[in-house]
mmCIF file of C-alpha atoms in Angstrom:
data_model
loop_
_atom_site.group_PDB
_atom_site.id
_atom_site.type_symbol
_atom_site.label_atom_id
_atom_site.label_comp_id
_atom_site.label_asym_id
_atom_site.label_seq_id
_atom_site.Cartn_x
_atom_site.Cartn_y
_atom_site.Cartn_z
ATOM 1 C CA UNK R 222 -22.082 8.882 -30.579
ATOM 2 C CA UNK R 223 -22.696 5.300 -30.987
ATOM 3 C CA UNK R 224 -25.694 4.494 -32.654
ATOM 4 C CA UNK R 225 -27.293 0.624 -33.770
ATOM 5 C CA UNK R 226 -28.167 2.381 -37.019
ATOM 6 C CA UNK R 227 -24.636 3.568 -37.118
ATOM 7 C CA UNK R 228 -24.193 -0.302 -36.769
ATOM 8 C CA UNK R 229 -26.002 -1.782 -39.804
ATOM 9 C CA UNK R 230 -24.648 0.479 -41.952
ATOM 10 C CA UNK R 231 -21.398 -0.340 -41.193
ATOM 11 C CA UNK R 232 -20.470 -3.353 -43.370
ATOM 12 C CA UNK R 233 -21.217 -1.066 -45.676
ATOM 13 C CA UNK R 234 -19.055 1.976 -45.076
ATOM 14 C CA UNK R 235 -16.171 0.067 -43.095
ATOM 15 C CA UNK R 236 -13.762 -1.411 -45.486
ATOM 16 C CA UNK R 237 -13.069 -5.561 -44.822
ATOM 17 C CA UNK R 238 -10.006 -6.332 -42.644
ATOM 18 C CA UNK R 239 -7.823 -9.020 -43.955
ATOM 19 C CA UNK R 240 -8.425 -11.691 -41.159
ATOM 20 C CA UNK R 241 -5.622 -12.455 -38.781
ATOM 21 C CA UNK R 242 -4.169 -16.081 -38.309
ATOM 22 C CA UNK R 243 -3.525 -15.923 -34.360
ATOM 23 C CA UNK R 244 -5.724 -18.613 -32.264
ATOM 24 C CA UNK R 245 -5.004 -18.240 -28.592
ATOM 25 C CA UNK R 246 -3.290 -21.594 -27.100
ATOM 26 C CA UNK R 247 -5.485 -21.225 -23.888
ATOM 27 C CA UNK R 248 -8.353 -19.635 -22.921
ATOM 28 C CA UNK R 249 -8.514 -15.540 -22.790
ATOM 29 C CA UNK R 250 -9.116 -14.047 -19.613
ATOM 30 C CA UNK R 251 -11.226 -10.383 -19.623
ATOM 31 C CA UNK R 252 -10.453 -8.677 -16.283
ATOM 32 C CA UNK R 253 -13.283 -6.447 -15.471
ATOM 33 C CA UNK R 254 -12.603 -3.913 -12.990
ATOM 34 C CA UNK R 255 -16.044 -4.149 -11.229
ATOM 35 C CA UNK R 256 -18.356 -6.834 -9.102
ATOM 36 C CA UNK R 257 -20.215 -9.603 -10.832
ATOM 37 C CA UNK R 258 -23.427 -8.503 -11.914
ATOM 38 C CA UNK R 259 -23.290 -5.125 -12.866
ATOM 39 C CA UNK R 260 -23.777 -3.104 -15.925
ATOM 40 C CA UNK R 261 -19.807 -3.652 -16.950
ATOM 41 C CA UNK R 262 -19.705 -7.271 -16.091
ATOM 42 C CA UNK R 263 -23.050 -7.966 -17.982
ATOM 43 C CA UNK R 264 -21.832 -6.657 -20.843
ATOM 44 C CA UNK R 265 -18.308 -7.982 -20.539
ATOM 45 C CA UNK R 266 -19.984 -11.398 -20.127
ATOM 46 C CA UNK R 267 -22.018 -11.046 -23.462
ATOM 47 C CA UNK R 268 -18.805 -10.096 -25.597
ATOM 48 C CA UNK R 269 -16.818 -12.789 -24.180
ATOM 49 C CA UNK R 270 -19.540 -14.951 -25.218
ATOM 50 C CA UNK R 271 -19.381 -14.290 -28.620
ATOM 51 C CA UNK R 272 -15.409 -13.798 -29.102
ATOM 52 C CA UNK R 273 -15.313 -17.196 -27.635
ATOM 53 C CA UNK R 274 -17.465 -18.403 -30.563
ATOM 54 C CA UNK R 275 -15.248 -16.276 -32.923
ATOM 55 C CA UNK R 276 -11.564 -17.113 -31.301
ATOM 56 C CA UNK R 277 -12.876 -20.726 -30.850
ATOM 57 C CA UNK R 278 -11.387 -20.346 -27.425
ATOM 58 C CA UNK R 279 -13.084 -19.941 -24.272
ATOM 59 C CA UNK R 280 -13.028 -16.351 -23.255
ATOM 60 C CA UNK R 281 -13.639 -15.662 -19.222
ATOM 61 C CA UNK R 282 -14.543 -13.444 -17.257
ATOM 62 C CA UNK R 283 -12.553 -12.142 -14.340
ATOM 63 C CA UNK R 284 -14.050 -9.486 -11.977
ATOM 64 C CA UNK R 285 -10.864 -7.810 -9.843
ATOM 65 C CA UNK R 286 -12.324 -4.972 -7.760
ATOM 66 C CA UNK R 287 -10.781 -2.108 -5.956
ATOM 67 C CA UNK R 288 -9.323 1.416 -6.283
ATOM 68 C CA UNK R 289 -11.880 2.668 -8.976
ATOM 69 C CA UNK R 290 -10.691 -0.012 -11.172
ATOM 70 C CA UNK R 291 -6.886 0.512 -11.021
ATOM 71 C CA UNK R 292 -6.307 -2.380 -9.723
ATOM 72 C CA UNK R 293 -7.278 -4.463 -12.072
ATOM 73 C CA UNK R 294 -5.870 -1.809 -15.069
ATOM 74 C CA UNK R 295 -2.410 -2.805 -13.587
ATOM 75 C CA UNK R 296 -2.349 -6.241 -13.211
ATOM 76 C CA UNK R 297 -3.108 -6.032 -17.027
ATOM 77 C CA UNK R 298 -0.810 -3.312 -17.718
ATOM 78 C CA UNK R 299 1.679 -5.564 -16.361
ATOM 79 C CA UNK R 300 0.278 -8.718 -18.000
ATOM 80 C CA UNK R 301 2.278 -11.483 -20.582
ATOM 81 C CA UNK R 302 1.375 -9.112 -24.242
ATOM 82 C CA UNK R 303 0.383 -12.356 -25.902
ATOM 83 C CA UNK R 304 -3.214 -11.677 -25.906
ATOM 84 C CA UNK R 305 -4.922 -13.954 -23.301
ATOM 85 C CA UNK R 306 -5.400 -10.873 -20.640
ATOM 86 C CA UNK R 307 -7.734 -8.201 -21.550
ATOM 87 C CA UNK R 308 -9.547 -5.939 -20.048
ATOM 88 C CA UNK R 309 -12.951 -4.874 -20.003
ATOM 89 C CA UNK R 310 -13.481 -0.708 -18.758
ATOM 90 C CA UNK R 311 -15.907 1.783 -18.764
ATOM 91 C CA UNK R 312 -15.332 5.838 -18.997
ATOM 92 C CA UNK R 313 -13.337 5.290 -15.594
ATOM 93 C CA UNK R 314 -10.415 4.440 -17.063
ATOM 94 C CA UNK R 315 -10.464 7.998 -19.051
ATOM 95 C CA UNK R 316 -11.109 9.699 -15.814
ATOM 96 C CA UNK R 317 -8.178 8.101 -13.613
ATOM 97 C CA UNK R 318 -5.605 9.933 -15.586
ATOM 98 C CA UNK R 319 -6.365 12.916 -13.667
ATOM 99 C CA UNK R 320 -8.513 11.269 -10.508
ATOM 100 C CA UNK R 321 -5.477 9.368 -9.585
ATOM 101 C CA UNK R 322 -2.147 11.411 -9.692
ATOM 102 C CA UNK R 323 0.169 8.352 -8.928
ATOM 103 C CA UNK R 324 -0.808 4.959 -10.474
ATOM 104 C CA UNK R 325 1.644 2.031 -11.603
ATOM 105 C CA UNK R 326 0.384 2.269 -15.072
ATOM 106 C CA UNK R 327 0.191 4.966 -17.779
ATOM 107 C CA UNK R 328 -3.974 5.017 -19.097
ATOM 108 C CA UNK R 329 -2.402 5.380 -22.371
ATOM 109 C CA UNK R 330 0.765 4.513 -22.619
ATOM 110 C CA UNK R 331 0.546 1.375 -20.702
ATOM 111 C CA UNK R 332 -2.850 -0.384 -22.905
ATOM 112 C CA UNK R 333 -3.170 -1.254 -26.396
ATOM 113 C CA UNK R 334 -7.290 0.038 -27.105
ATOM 114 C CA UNK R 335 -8.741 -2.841 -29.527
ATOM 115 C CA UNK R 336 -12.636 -1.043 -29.870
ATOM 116 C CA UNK R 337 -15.147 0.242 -27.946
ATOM 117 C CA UNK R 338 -18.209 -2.039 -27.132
ATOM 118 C CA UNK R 339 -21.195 -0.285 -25.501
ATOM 119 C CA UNK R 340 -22.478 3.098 -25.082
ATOM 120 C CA UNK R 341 -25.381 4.116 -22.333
ATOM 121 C CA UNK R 342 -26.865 7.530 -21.707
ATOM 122 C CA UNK R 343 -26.493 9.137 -18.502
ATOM 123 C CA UNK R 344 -29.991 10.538 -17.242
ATOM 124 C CA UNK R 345 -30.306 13.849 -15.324
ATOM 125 C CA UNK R 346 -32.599 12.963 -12.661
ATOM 126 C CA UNK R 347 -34.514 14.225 -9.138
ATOM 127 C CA UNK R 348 -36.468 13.504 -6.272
ATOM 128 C CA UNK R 349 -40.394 13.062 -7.373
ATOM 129 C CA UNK R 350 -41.328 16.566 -5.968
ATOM 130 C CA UNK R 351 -38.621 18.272 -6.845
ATOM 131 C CA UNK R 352 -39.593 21.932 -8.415
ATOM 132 C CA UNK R 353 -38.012 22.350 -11.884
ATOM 133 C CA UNK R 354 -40.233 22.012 -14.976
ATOM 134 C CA UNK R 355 -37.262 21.355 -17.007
ATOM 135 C CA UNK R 356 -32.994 21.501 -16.718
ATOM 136 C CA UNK R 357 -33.030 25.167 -17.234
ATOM 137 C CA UNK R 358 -34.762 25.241 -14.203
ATOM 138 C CA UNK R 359 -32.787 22.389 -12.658
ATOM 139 C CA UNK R 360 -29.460 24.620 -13.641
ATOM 140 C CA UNK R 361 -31.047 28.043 -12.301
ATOM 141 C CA UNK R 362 -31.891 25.819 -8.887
ATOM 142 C CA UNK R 363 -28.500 24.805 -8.539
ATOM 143 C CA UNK R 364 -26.770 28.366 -9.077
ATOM 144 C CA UNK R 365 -29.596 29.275 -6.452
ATOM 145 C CA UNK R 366 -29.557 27.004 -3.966
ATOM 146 C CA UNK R 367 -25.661 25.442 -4.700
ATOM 147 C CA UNK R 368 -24.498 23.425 -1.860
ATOM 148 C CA UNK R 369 -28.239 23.268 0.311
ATOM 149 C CA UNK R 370 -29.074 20.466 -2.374
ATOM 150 C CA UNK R 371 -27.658 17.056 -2.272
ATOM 151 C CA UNK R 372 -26.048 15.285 -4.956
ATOM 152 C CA UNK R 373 -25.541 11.386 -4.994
ATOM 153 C CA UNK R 374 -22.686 9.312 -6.617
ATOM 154 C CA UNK R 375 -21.323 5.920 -6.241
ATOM 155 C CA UNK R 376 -17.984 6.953 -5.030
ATOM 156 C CA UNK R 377 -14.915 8.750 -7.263
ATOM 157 C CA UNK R 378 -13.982 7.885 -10.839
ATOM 158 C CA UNK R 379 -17.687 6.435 -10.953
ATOM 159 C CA UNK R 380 -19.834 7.650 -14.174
ATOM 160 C CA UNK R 381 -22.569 8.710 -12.148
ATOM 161 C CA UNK R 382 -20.031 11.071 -10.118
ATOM 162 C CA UNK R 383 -18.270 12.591 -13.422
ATOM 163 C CA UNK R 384 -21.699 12.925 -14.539
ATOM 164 C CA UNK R 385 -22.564 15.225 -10.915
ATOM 165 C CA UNK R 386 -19.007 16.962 -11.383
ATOM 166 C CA UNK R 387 -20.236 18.027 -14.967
ATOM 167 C CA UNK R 388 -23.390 19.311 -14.035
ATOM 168 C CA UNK R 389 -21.752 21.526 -11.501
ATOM 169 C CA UNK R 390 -18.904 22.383 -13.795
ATOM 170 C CA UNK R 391 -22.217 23.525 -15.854
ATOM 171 C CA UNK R 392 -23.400 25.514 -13.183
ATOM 172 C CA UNK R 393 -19.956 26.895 -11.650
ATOM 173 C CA UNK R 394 -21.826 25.839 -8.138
ATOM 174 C CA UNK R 395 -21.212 23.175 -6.302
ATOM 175 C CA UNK R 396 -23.902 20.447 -4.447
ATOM 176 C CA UNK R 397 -23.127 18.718 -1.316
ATOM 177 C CA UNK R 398 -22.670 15.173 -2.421
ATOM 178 C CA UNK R 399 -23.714 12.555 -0.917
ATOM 179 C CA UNK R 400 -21.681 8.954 -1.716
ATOM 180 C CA UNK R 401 -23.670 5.877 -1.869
ATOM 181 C CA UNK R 402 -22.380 2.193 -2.102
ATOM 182 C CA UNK R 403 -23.577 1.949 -6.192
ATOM 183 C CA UNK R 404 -26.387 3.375 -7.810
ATOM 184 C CA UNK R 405 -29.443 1.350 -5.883
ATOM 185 C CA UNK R 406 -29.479 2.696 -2.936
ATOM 186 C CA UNK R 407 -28.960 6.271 -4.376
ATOM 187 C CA UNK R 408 -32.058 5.971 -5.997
ATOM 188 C CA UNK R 409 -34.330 4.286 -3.328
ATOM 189 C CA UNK R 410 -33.016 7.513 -1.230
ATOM 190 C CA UNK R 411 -34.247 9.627 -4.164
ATOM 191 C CA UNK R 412 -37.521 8.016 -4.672
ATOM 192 C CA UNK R 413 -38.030 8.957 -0.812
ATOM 193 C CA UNK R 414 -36.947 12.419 -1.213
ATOM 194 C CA UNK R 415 -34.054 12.289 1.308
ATOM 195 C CA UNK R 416 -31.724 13.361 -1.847
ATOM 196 C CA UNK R 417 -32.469 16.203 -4.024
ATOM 197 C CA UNK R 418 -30.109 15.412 -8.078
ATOM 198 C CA UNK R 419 -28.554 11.645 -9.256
ATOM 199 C CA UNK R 420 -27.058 11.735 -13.033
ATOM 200 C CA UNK R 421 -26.734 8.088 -13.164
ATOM 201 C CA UNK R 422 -26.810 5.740 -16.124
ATOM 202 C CA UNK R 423 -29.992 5.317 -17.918
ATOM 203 C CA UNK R 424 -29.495 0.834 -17.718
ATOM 204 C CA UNK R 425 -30.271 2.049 -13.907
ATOM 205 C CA UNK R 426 -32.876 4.740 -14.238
ATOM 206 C CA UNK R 427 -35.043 3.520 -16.753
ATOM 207 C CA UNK R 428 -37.947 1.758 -14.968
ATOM 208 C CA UNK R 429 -37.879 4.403 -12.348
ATOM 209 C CA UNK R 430 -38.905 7.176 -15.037
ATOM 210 C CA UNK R 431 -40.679 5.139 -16.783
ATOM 211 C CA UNK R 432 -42.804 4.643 -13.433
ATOM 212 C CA UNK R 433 -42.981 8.147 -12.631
ATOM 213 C CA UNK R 434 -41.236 7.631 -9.539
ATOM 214 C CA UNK R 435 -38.155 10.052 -9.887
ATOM 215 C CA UNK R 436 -38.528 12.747 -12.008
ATOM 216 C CA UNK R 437 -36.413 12.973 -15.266
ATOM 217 C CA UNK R 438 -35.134 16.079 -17.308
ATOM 218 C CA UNK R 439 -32.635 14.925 -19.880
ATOM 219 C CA UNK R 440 -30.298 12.427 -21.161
ATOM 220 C CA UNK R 441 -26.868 13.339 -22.167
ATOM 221 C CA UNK R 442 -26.193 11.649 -25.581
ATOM 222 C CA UNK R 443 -26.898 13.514 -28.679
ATOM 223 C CA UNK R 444 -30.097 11.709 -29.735
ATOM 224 C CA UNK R 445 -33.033 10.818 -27.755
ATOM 225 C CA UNK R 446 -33.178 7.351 -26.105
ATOM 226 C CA UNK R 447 -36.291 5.364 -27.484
ATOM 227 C CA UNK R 448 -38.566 4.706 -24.516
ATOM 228 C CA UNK R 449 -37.462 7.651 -22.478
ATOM 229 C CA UNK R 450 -39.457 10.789 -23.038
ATOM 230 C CA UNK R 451 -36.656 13.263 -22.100
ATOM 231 C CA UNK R 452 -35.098 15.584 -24.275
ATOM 232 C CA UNK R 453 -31.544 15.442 -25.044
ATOM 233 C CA UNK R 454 -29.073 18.018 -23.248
ATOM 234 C CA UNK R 455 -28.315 19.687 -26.024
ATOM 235 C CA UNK R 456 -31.907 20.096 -27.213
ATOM 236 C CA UNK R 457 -32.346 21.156 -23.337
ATOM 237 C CA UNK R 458 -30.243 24.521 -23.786
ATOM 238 C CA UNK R 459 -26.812 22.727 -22.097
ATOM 239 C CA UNK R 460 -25.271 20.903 -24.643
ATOM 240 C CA UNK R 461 -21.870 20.941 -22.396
ATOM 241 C CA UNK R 462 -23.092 18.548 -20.214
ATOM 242 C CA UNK R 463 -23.068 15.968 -23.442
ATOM 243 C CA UNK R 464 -21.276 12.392 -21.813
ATOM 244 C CA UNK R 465 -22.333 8.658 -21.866
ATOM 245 C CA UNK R 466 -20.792 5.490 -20.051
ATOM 246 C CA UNK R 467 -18.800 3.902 -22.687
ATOM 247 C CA UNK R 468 -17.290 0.743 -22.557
ATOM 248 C CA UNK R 469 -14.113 -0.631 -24.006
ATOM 249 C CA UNK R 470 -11.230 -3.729 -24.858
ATOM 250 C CA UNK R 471 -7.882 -3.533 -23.812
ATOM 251 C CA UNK R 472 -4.604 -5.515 -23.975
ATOM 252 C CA UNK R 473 -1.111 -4.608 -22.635
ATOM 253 C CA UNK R 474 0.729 -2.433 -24.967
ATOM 254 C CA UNK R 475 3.144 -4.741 -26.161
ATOM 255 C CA UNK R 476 0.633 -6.739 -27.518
ATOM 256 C CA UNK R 477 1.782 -7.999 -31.074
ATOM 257 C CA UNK R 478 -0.154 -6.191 -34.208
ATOM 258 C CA UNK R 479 -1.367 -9.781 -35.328
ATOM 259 C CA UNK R 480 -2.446 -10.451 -32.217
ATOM 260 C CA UNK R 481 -4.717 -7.253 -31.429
ATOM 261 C CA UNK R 482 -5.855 -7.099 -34.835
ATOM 262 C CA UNK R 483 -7.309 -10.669 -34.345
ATOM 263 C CA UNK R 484 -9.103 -9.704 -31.199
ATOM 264 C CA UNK R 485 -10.146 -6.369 -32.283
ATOM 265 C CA UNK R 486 -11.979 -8.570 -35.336
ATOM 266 C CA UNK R 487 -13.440 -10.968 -32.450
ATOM 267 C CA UNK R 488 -15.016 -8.073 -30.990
ATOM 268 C CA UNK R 489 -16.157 -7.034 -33.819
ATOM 269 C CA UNK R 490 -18.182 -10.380 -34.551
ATOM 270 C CA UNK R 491 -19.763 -10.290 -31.148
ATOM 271 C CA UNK R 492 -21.300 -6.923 -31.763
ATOM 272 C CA UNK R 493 -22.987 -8.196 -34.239
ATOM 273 C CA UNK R 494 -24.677 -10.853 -32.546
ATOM 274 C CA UNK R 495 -28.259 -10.690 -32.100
ATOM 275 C CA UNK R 496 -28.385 -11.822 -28.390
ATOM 276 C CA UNK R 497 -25.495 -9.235 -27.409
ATOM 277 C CA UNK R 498 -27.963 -6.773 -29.670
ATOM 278 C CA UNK R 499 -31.346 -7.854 -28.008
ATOM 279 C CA UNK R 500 -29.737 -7.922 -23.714
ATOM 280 C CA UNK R 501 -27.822 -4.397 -24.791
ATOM 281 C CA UNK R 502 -31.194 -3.267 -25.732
ATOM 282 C CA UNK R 503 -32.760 -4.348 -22.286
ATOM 283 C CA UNK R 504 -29.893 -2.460 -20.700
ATOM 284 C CA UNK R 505 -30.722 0.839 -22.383
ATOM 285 C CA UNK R 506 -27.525 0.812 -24.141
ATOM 286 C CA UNK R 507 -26.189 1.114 -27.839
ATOM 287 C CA UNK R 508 -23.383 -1.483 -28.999
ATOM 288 C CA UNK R 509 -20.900 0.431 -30.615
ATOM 289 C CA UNK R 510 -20.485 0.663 -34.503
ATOM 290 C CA UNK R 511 -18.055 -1.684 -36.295
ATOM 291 C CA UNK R 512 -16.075 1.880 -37.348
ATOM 292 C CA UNK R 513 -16.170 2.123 -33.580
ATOM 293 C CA UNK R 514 -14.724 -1.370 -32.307
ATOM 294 C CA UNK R 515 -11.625 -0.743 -34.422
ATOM 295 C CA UNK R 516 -8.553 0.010 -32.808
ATOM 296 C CA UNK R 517 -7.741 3.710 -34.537
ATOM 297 C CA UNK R 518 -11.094 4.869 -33.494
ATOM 298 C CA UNK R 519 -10.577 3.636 -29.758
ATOM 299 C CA UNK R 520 -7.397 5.205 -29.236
ATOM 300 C CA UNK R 521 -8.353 8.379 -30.514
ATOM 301 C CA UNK R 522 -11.271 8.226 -28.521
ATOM 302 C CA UNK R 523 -9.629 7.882 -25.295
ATOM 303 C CA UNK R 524 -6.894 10.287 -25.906
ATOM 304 C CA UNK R 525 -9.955 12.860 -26.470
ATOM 305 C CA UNK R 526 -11.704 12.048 -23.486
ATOM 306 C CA UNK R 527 -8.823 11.998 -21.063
ATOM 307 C CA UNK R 528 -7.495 15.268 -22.370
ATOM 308 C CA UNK R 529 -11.786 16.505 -21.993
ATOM 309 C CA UNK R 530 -12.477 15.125 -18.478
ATOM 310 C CA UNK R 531 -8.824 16.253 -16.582
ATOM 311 C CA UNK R 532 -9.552 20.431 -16.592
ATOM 312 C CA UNK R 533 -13.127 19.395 -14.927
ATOM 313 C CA UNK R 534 -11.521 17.372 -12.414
ATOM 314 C CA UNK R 535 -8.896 19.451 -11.790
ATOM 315 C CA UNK R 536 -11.348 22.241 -11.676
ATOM 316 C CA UNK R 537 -13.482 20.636 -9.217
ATOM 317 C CA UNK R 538 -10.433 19.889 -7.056
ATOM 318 C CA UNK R 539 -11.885 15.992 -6.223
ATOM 319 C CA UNK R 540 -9.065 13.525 -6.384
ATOM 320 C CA UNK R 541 -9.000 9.463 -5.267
ATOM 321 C CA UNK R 542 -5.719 9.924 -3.910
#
């Protein structure tokens, strides 16, 4: 996974690219898929921020909600390729492959990846009384108890709800969920014990463990997340429930190589900004390597984790349309 170590020693493992000549005429528009304010948009604002400085060209942000995001993924599918409209998406995009089984767009075929940007731990996480010592016990509780315990999510193709549906892929059982409008509210019902299991993003968890006022049992990366005193999945006996809320920059496919190799360097620069560095670590979440926010990487990447998430949706039988 992403790491910021993984990001200093970068410059000296990643060979220089050759920089591009493109400067954009006008300024670039990033479509994010999600309302202004949240995790996505925050960090969509603070990489637009710094490929502005890089481009020198204003780069903007443009939130376009609806449909679990695929909205917004085709008005940029379908977009002029000349590298002012972008867009800024999470692990969503991954998922809606198989969560959506007619969209106007193809989720590869139709975008041109330029890097990933962020990556955030998802926290397994329970009401303050709830029983289990530890996610074995959380796991045994679940094959136990299956649908009498509630499970919150933000609604379909949201991490925290491919987080749930991997937890009770895990298990083979599954919880009654319970859909909230984001994660907020989800955990003010879990802090009052009215829900039983969230697996929500550790940007939103944080202060709540760190308060002792929802009980925590593991995050899903493969190392530890400083502050947190959870164990890893893995090192938790379920290493199958290993995920985290990515991010990532896209431009139509057409999208000239010139073009996307200058933007690709752009968002490169702006990961290695030290206010991007300093807010991402306020969010609980690791920028992504420079290896990372290439365009090869990202494109493998997202062909692995569309062809990873569709037998767990398809499993689970939970579609958005």
């Amino acid at each position: 996974m992403l790491s910021r170590r993984a990001l200093l020693a970068a410059p000296l493992a990643f060979p220089a690219i050759a920089r591009a000549a493109w400067v954009p005429d006008r300024p670039v528009t990033v479509t994010v898929p999600f309302s202004a304010g949240g995790p996505t948009d925050v960090i969509a604002r603070l990489v637009a921020e710094g490929m502005g400085r890089e481009l020198g060209q204003a780069v903007v942000v443009e939130n376009v909600t609806g449909a679990g995001g695929t909205i917004a993924a085709a008005r940029v599918a379908n977009a002029r390729p000349d590298g002012t409209t972008l867009m800024f998406h999470h692990i969503g995009h991954a998922s809606a492959a198989t969560l959506y089984r007619k969209l106007p767009y193809d989720v590869q075929g139709s975008f041109a990846p330029l890097g990933l940007a962020s990556d955030a731990a998802m926290t397994v996480v329970a009401r303050p009384d709830f029983p289990a010592a530890d996610l074995a016990g959380v796991m045994a509780a679940i094959k136990r108890e299956g649908d009498k315990l509630t499970l919150a999510h933000s609604g379909l193709g949201a991490a925290n709800q491919l987080c749930g549906m991997l937890l009770q892929h895990a298990a083979g059982t599954a919880l009654t969920s319970v859909v909230f409008r984001g994660s907020a509210p989800a955990i003010t019902e879990l802090m009052a014990g009215r829900i039983d299991l969230f697996c929500d993003q550790a940007t939103n968890t944080a202060t709540f463990l760190r308060e002792n006022r929802i009980k925590g049992y593991a995050v899903t990366l493969p190392q530890r997340v400083p502050g947190l005193d959870l164990p890893t999945t893995a090192e938790a006996g379920q290493p199958s429930l290993a995920m985290s809320t990515w991010h990532g920059l896209y431009a139509p496919k057409a999208t000239p190589a010139e073009i996307r190799a200058r933007l690709s360097e752009a968002l490169r620069a702006s990961l290695r900004e030290e206010k991007l560095l300093a807010r991402l670590a306020d969010l609980v979440t690791e920028p992504a390597s420079q290896e990372h926010a290439t365009e090869a990487f990202h494109t493998r990447f997202l062909a692995e984790e569309v062809a990873r998430w569709r037998p767990i949706i398809q499993a689970a039988g939970q579609y958005a349309d």
